[in-house]
XYZ file of C-alpha atoms in Angstrom:
571
model
C 33.994 -22.125 34.645
C 33.261 -20.668 31.060
C 33.881 -22.042 27.677
C 33.908 -19.834 24.149
C 31.291 -20.268 21.446
C 30.402 -18.274 17.977
C 28.685 -15.688 20.205
C 31.168 -15.711 23.007
C 31.369 -16.155 26.695
C 28.809 -18.498 27.950
C 28.115 -19.199 31.171
C 28.227 -23.480 31.742
C 25.177 -23.033 34.171
C 23.070 -21.141 31.180
C 23.906 -23.922 29.222
C 22.595 -26.273 31.311
C 19.842 -24.356 31.819
C 18.915 -24.121 28.472
C 19.616 -28.133 27.877
C 17.019 -28.833 30.488
C 14.502 -26.340 28.453
C 15.228 -27.796 25.229
C 14.948 -31.169 27.312
C 11.204 -30.537 28.470
C 9.634 -28.867 25.644
C 10.930 -31.389 22.784
C 7.484 -33.266 22.853
C 5.173 -30.537 23.176
C 3.377 -29.633 20.400
C 3.097 -26.193 18.869
C 0.194 -25.305 20.110
C 1.246 -25.589 23.571
C 4.726 -23.874 22.933
C 2.836 -20.929 21.263
C 0.427 -20.839 24.290
C 3.185 -20.424 26.242
C 4.896 -17.647 23.973
C 1.271 -15.590 24.840
C 1.437 -15.976 28.152
C 5.223 -15.139 28.203
C 4.046 -11.500 26.556
C 0.872 -11.208 28.847
C 2.958 -10.721 31.551
C 5.729 -8.360 29.852
C 6.026 -4.812 32.123
C 4.300 -1.729 30.952
C 2.913 -2.939 27.870
C 5.635 -3.472 25.773
C 6.605 -6.114 23.892
C 9.875 -8.471 24.702
C 11.165 -8.436 20.431
C 13.281 -11.839 20.538
C 9.504 -13.403 22.364
C 7.373 -11.379 19.138
C 10.031 -13.197 16.973
C 9.264 -16.134 18.567
C 5.612 -15.477 18.602
C 5.656 -14.571 14.553
C 7.262 -17.378 13.400
C 5.484 -20.188 15.381
C 2.267 -18.451 13.902
C 4.006 -18.793 10.321
C 4.545 -22.639 10.774
C 1.077 -23.327 12.535
C -1.509 -24.806 9.573
C -4.632 -22.881 10.253
C -7.196 -24.996 10.213
C -8.905 -24.030 13.229
C -10.845 -20.766 14.457
C -8.085 -20.351 17.103
C -5.596 -20.513 15.208
C -7.394 -18.021 12.823
C -7.654 -15.633 15.930
C -4.263 -15.657 16.971
C -2.769 -15.235 13.490
C -5.417 -12.097 12.971
C -4.171 -10.873 16.332
C -0.628 -11.363 15.992
C -1.231 -8.885 12.530
C -2.958 -6.225 14.406
C -0.050 -5.888 16.848
C 2.304 -5.683 14.054
C -0.303 -2.866 12.559
C -0.746 -0.947 15.866
C -4.180 -1.661 15.956
C -6.859 -3.330 18.811
C -8.354 -6.977 18.369
C -11.236 -8.424 20.327
C -13.270 -11.367 19.500
C -17.189 -11.083 19.467
C -18.657 -12.903 22.856
C -19.902 -15.657 20.715
C -16.337 -16.091 19.535
C -17.494 -16.031 15.892
C -16.209 -12.879 14.663
C -12.821 -11.464 15.072
C -12.580 -7.319 15.112
C -9.463 -5.742 14.615
C -9.904 -2.066 15.651
C -8.387 1.563 14.960
C -9.474 4.823 15.554
C -11.290 5.895 12.429
C -12.085 2.012 11.566
C -12.832 -0.971 12.132
C -12.985 -4.926 10.301
C -15.154 -7.792 11.167
C -13.864 -10.769 10.242
C -17.120 -13.262 10.425
C -15.275 -16.749 11.263
C -16.136 -20.357 10.591
C -15.134 -23.811 11.874
C -12.167 -25.329 10.440
C -10.026 -21.743 10.411
C -12.068 -20.783 7.419
C -13.311 -17.157 6.908
C -17.638 -16.341 6.033
C -16.423 -12.008 5.149
C -14.652 -9.767 5.786
C -16.340 -5.643 6.274
C -14.607 -2.741 6.620
C -16.653 -0.024 8.528
C -15.632 3.568 8.832
C -16.195 5.954 11.394
C -19.788 6.650 11.143
C -20.615 4.307 8.242
C -21.908 0.843 8.289
C -20.110 -2.041 7.594
C -19.481 -3.187 3.930
C -17.993 -6.641 2.691
C -14.237 -6.588 1.339
C -13.693 -9.029 -1.243
C -10.071 -8.352 -1.819
C -9.598 -8.835 2.098
C -11.970 -11.708 1.813
C -10.027 -13.609 -0.628
C -6.790 -13.201 0.880
C -7.626 -14.527 4.421
C -9.538 -17.585 2.303
C -6.263 -17.782 0.749
C -4.003 -18.051 3.496
C -2.249 -15.382 2.619
C -1.820 -13.218 5.509
C 1.622 -11.476 4.309
C -0.730 -9.938 1.461
C -3.536 -9.264 3.936
C -1.508 -7.234 6.535
C 0.464 -5.082 4.184
C -4.042 -4.366 2.826
C -4.095 -3.758 6.259
C -1.211 -1.435 6.044
C -2.101 0.637 3.005
C -5.765 1.348 4.673
C -4.037 2.499 8.043
C -1.913 5.311 6.589
C -5.127 6.377 4.848
C -6.204 7.146 8.399
C -2.617 8.618 9.305
C -4.157 12.104 10.911
C -2.595 13.998 13.740
C -4.479 14.593 16.906
C -6.282 13.273 19.473
C -9.664 10.801 18.286
C -11.101 14.039 18.165
C -9.473 15.574 16.101
C -8.772 12.755 13.654
C -12.787 12.135 13.733
C -13.016 15.818 12.694
C -10.315 15.928 9.495
C -11.408 12.804 8.785
C -15.432 14.383 8.336
C -13.348 17.596 6.538
C -12.004 15.085 3.962
C -15.694 13.271 3.689
C -16.771 16.759 2.695
C -14.302 17.782 0.706
C -14.481 14.557 -1.727
C -18.534 15.275 -2.068
C -17.420 19.113 -3.280
C -14.989 17.034 -5.750
C -17.493 15.079 -7.306
C -20.019 18.203 -7.893
C -16.923 19.686 -9.439
C -16.297 16.644 -11.917
C -19.873 15.641 -12.926
C -20.258 20.050 -14.131
C -21.745 19.998 -17.866
C -18.538 20.505 -20.540
C -17.770 20.613 -23.844
C -15.806 17.563 -25.640
C -12.368 17.987 -26.977
C -11.430 14.270 -27.911
C -13.395 11.646 -29.757
C -12.265 9.007 -26.751
C -14.708 9.926 -23.807
C -12.254 8.311 -20.677
C -9.073 9.845 -22.306
C -10.958 12.766 -23.058
C -12.354 12.977 -18.904
C -8.621 12.571 -17.817
C -6.659 15.239 -20.256
C -9.781 17.723 -19.942
C -11.950 17.467 -17.308
C -11.705 19.773 -14.783
C -10.397 17.427 -12.057
C -9.893 14.727 -14.419
C -11.453 11.271 -13.872
C -12.339 10.706 -10.087
C -13.170 7.384 -8.516
C -14.550 6.960 -5.431
C -12.621 5.124 -2.921
C -12.891 1.660 -2.422
C -12.552 -1.092 0.623
C -11.017 1.833 2.331
C -8.896 2.859 -0.135
C -8.848 6.882 -1.309
C -10.734 8.848 -3.743
C -8.475 9.045 -6.963
C -7.628 11.021 -9.848
C -6.569 10.245 -12.953
C -5.149 13.738 -14.303
C -2.726 12.965 -17.080
C -1.821 9.829 -19.415
C 0.418 10.179 -22.623
C -0.371 8.814 -26.027
C 1.953 6.174 -25.679
C 0.674 4.877 -21.612
C -3.051 5.407 -23.165
C -2.079 2.839 -25.943
C -0.268 0.511 -23.574
C -3.004 0.866 -21.161
C -5.363 -0.229 -23.780
C -3.525 -2.941 -25.679
C -3.303 -4.713 -22.218
C -6.778 -4.484 -20.245
C -8.416 -3.143 -22.560
C -9.104 0.166 -20.860
C -7.549 2.866 -20.362
C -5.834 2.870 -16.522
C -1.842 3.353 -17.615
C -1.441 7.470 -16.748
C -0.622 9.751 -13.790
C -3.114 9.498 -10.235
C -3.201 11.569 -7.617
C -5.105 9.898 -4.134
C -6.608 12.368 -2.028
C -5.686 12.344 1.657
C -4.936 14.677 4.762
C -1.210 15.065 5.819
C -0.073 16.799 9.165
C 1.307 20.066 9.343
C 3.002 22.029 11.987
C 0.279 25.019 11.863
C -3.755 25.338 11.601
C -5.493 25.611 8.901
C -8.809 26.776 8.051
C -10.507 22.736 6.798
C -14.371 23.213 5.345
C -16.662 20.570 7.737
C -19.592 21.009 5.506
C -20.365 21.093 1.681
C -18.762 24.543 0.115
C -21.112 23.904 -2.948
C -25.293 24.473 -3.523
C -27.321 21.979 -5.048
C -27.615 22.367 -7.497
C -24.136 23.854 -8.235
C -24.162 27.421 -9.138
C -21.619 28.280 -11.824
C -19.458 31.778 -13.003
C -19.222 32.739 -16.275
C -16.236 30.262 -16.807
C -17.765 27.156 -15.614
C -16.527 26.712 -12.292
C -18.478 26.273 -9.029
C -19.589 29.210 -7.029
C -18.190 28.240 -3.335
C -19.318 29.316 0.075
C -17.167 31.456 1.945
C -15.080 29.172 4.754
C -16.734 30.610 7.776
C -16.386 29.778 11.486
C -19.429 28.509 10.852
C -18.780 26.015 8.451
C -15.241 25.629 9.102
C -12.814 25.128 11.466
C -8.827 25.154 11.956
C -7.214 22.287 12.214
C -3.306 20.717 12.260
C -3.856 19.471 8.603
C -4.053 19.910 5.444
C -5.700 17.949 2.171
C -3.338 16.053 0.110
C -2.986 15.490 -3.378
C -0.804 11.956 -2.908
C 0.988 11.697 -6.602
C 1.369 8.546 -8.431
C 4.031 7.981 -9.512
C 6.225 10.661 -7.753
C 6.136 13.840 -10.340
C 9.406 16.255 -10.377
C 8.294 19.481 -10.762
C 10.176 22.994 -11.895
C 10.521 25.687 -8.968
C 8.468 28.172 -10.859
C 5.340 25.875 -11.251
C 5.782 25.105 -7.667
C 5.588 28.745 -6.463
C 3.154 29.455 -9.230
C 1.117 26.252 -6.342
C 1.592 28.505 -3.532
C 0.577 31.064 -4.915
C -2.774 28.910 -5.950
C -3.106 27.437 -2.043
C -2.240 30.669 -0.333
C 1.318 29.399 1.039
C 0.446 25.970 2.172
C 2.994 24.724 -0.455
C 6.721 26.005 0.397
C 7.383 28.449 -2.192
C 11.088 26.506 -2.067
C 11.573 23.300 -1.841
C 14.772 21.649 0.328
C 16.115 19.441 -2.457
C 16.296 20.858 -6.019
C 17.885 19.166 -8.645
C 18.058 20.034 -12.235
C 14.716 18.520 -14.167
C 16.690 16.838 -16.560
C 18.813 14.788 -13.919
C 15.461 14.154 -11.666
C 13.399 12.699 -14.453
C 16.449 10.384 -15.416
C 16.121 9.197 -12.060
C 12.409 8.707 -12.252
C 12.307 7.282 -15.405
C 11.329 3.564 -16.465
C 13.346 4.121 -20.236
C 16.607 5.707 -17.914
C 19.593 2.945 -17.225
C 20.567 4.170 -13.401
C 23.968 2.352 -13.776
C 24.168 5.364 -15.698
C 25.787 8.464 -14.751
C 24.349 12.066 -15.058
C 26.959 13.756 -16.961
C 27.461 16.732 -19.224
C 27.184 15.702 -22.926
C 25.094 12.803 -21.629
C 22.881 10.895 -25.270
C 21.376 8.614 -25.714
C 20.270 6.135 -28.873
C 16.673 6.081 -29.137
C 15.532 3.182 -31.783
C 12.618 3.768 -33.336
C 10.905 1.290 -35.730
C 11.825 0.831 -39.171
C 15.741 0.219 -37.525
C 15.821 3.834 -37.622
C 17.999 5.414 -34.573
C 18.161 8.817 -32.968
C 20.818 10.255 -31.124
C 19.587 12.746 -28.479
C 22.081 15.036 -26.466
C 21.338 16.631 -22.575
C 24.406 19.062 -22.282
C 25.021 18.927 -18.434
C 26.050 22.528 -17.899
C 22.754 24.366 -19.909
C 20.358 22.220 -18.410
C 21.542 23.321 -14.903
C 20.315 26.904 -15.267
C 18.012 28.009 -12.280
C 14.808 27.863 -14.949
C 15.287 24.686 -15.064
C 15.866 23.304 -11.769
C 13.059 20.969 -9.932
C 12.107 19.067 -6.849
C 10.528 15.540 -6.633
C 7.005 15.875 -5.305
C 4.975 13.030 -3.843
C 2.022 15.032 -1.983
C 0.547 18.441 -2.614
C -1.323 20.043 0.108
C -3.820 22.261 -0.101
C -6.761 23.608 1.994
C -10.171 24.156 -0.455
C -12.178 22.134 -3.350
C -10.830 25.400 -5.548
C -7.994 24.569 -5.595
C -7.853 21.113 -7.071
C -8.704 22.396 -10.372
C -6.158 24.888 -11.195
C -3.118 22.740 -9.715
C -4.175 19.511 -12.044
C -3.860 21.463 -14.371
C -0.054 23.095 -13.567
C 0.209 19.296 -12.781
C -0.673 18.197 -16.016
C 1.590 21.546 -17.625
C 4.759 19.336 -15.657
C 3.561 16.133 -17.019
C 3.247 17.227 -20.786
C 7.130 18.691 -20.241
C 8.042 15.428 -18.051
C 6.940 13.450 -20.978
C 8.129 15.212 -24.316
C 11.870 15.169 -22.411
C 11.543 10.930 -21.583
C 11.063 10.615 -25.046
C 14.820 11.560 -25.581
C 15.412 9.111 -23.131
C 16.496 5.157 -23.353
C 18.608 2.207 -21.887
C 20.960 3.057 -24.766
C 23.212 6.033 -23.923
C 26.779 5.889 -25.221
C 29.673 8.788 -25.789
C 29.370 11.384 -28.411
C 30.994 8.865 -30.873
C 28.047 7.257 -30.847
C 26.981 10.066 -33.413
C 27.574 8.132 -35.758
C 25.354 5.303 -35.764
C 22.191 7.122 -35.967
C 20.458 8.544 -39.028
C 20.190 11.893 -36.870
C 21.926 13.770 -34.268
C 20.043 15.770 -32.514
C 21.056 18.445 -29.267
C 18.287 19.511 -26.770
C 19.187 23.167 -25.135
C 16.648 24.460 -22.370
C 15.417 28.020 -22.700
C 12.129 29.527 -20.986
C 11.057 27.434 -18.099
C 8.356 26.083 -19.966
C 10.301 25.995 -23.646
C 12.948 24.200 -25.339
C 15.108 23.569 -28.666
C 16.242 20.759 -30.775
C 19.195 21.564 -32.752
C 19.805 19.200 -35.744
C 21.163 18.708 -38.786
C 19.915 16.826 -41.706
C 22.248 14.611 -44.367
C 21.767 17.002 -47.457
C 22.201 20.030 -46.015
C 25.481 21.844 -44.742
C 23.326 23.596 -42.342
C 22.221 23.145 -38.264
C 18.291 23.255 -37.823
C 16.758 24.397 -34.701
C 13.052 23.035 -33.877
C 12.071 25.277 -31.184
C 9.577 23.982 -28.929
C 6.574 25.619 -26.601
C 4.717 24.244 -24.176
C 1.955 26.469 -23.222
C 0.151 24.574 -21.509
C -0.689 20.459 -21.242
C -3.393 21.560 -24.566
C -1.367 23.373 -26.488
C 1.866 23.241 -27.946
C 3.458 25.105 -30.875
C 6.877 24.491 -32.514
C 8.989 26.583 -35.161
C 11.094 25.851 -37.495
C 14.050 27.902 -37.806
C 16.838 27.004 -41.464
C 18.531 28.722 -43.881
C 17.021 29.731 -46.724
C 13.397 27.416 -45.732
C 10.192 28.980 -44.061
C 6.977 27.356 -44.615
C 4.405 28.559 -41.585
C 2.243 25.635 -42.428
C 5.182 23.175 -41.956
C 5.235 24.566 -38.451
C 1.554 24.257 -37.831
C 2.136 20.316 -39.384
C 4.863 19.786 -36.746
C 2.999 21.367 -33.759
C 0.288 18.863 -34.260
C 2.176 15.966 -34.689
C 3.643 16.632 -31.787
C 0.740 17.081 -29.819
C -0.483 14.032 -31.329
C 1.677 11.659 -30.204
C 3.909 13.427 -27.661
C 7.039 12.110 -28.997
C 10.199 14.050 -29.802
C 11.829 11.003 -31.911
C 8.879 10.280 -33.887
C 8.428 14.275 -34.309
C 12.241 14.673 -35.702
C 11.191 11.800 -38.163
C 8.399 13.275 -39.433
C 10.076 16.851 -39.881
C 13.038 15.037 -41.580
C 10.726 13.647 -44.239
C 8.220 16.133 -44.398
C 11.375 18.628 -45.535
C 12.918 16.138 -47.799
C 9.431 16.152 -48.991
C 9.101 19.394 -49.630
C 12.300 20.019 -51.227
C 11.907 17.498 -54.031
C 8.443 19.167 -55.053
C 8.541 21.950 -57.681
C 5.180 23.311 -56.283
C 2.448 22.443 -53.809
C 0.184 19.391 -54.308
C -3.243 20.609 -53.226
C -4.882 17.689 -51.210
C -7.940 18.515 -49.015
C -6.594 16.158 -46.054
C -2.556 17.475 -46.482
C -3.240 19.989 -44.081
C -5.058 18.035 -41.513
C -3.689 15.014 -41.104
C -0.628 13.256 -40.413
C 1.126 10.810 -42.952
C 0.903 7.226 -42.350
C 4.719 6.852 -41.319
C 4.257 8.569 -38.769
C 1.281 6.645 -37.634
C 2.603 3.488 -37.073
C 4.321 4.822 -34.471
C 3.507 6.570 -31.035
C 6.087 5.805 -28.419
C 9.405 4.388 -29.043
C 8.965 2.738 -25.557
C 6.355 0.636 -27.290
C 6.948 -3.240 -29.141
C 6.654 -3.239 -32.687
C 3.459 -4.584 -32.331
C 1.456 -1.968 -31.179
C 3.138 0.866 -33.264
C 0.796 -0.188 -35.898
C -2.098 0.268 -33.946
C -0.900 4.225 -33.121
C -2.866 7.056 -34.199
C -1.138 10.596 -34.795
C -4.035 12.068 -37.156
C -4.542 15.997 -35.568
C -9.059 15.508 -35.740
C -10.623 17.404 -38.508
C -13.454 17.263 -36.132
C -12.571 16.448 -32.502
C -16.394 15.624 -31.951
C -19.119 15.215 -33.612
C -21.302 15.878 -30.146
C -18.864 18.652 -29.572
C -21.416 21.433 -28.485
C -22.909 18.847 -26.260
C -21.984 18.353 -22.093
C -20.614 15.206 -21.632
C -23.332 15.350 -18.723
C -25.589 17.679 -20.116
C -28.653 15.491 -18.801
C -27.719 16.745 -15.345
C -28.180 20.326 -16.333
C -31.755 20.273 -16.209
C -32.433 16.788 -14.291
C -29.643 17.906 -11.260
C -27.041 16.482 -9.565
C -27.544 11.927 -8.739
C -28.904 11.811 -5.288
C -25.491 10.779 -3.618
C -23.847 13.954 -4.493
C -26.715 16.206 -2.816
């Protein structure tokens, strides 16, 4: 006899059996039910875990209050199984180990389900306490703890068997040593802020060693707006573009270093870069992997720049990426200022508000921006095989970041049709030129003619502007506009400065001799550094071009190391 339920036909015998099981275990405690499910899992064949049983075990674990060492161990074992890690208890049952090929974690247990310490041990290294993992377990935040383990395991996502993984990891550690040596070579200052100068002008940016299992990080670019946001919210700059130094698998083998390639103390060439030891069979191995710069956030990169990176890395980077799109569309998809509900169509227009109730309109003609020179691809990782590749790769990433920041400054969450230009004080149309140049066409209210501002982004350190207007030419004005753009990295703020300066020059009968005028940006421009900032931050902005960028520009940041040598940990 059969009857139908919401899930379909069910045998009466099965229903009776389920009722008997339910009544049999109705009075059982959670711990007894938990042990029963564990025994069922241990009896699975071929090491395969039945998915319904695994889900049942997870639900029971989450329902249990971790108030004993046994409950804590059970929860840790379940997390290890979910993340593909091994687990076992020490003979004294006071330490729970979570193990992988290249690292393991020690959880020191106390009575009552409490945790004394959590230590992370990397391959060949002594265990080191991890305050963040310890805090998560003490707060019983097991889901967050599990995610941390996943991040740690992904750092060691190295191809091959245990022997290959160990060799790739060893190569990665030698790479980190060389990158530290490069970052600490003496150099001259360009910016008054030491931290900003290190990010923007350091040979490989601001390098931070990995902590608690996280990889080495390189902060390689930060815009003036992000720098101000970071300073305002936390008191320190931490809002820039970051690259994580890791390793990844490849179909072909690459020769990777198995020792440091830079002598101690480093020998430098005429350009101030270190001289590397050749990659011979004695100091390197062919391995199915490459090093990676994992970009956070992923960066839209012009195809011409990707080709340049491919030449730097001797073909490690594919010359032609698979998914190519117009750069402005990629920027729209990744920009925090863009409304994702708005489609990328021809004639897309943004209304960009500026402090002081001023509003500009910026148009990106889709057909023109779809040209081949301005096609790009979204890159989340840059593969390479030699520490000498990193400085040149980062310069290209900085160059691309500068172009992206300028174009993104014209985006906003307010997109309208072309008729919306009537609502703005200034309407500008951006048109692409070469792969690092674009033009801004606009019309001043008091003029019947169009004007064009040509912008050339030579690299992240050098930009030039040329204003083309009928019956108006001023080379000093071009230099002034270039300085403003470099200091604020915002097209709307630069365009406002252009309009105000042109208006003032037209009304003045003759130039006024002002010793500071050729070097400083007006106070009106200093008020706002980015349209994305709140008004509270705008008064703190500074877009001045430095007369003397640093009183000690001739001194190296680490000049005392030039004679004393590198720190012991870098030797």
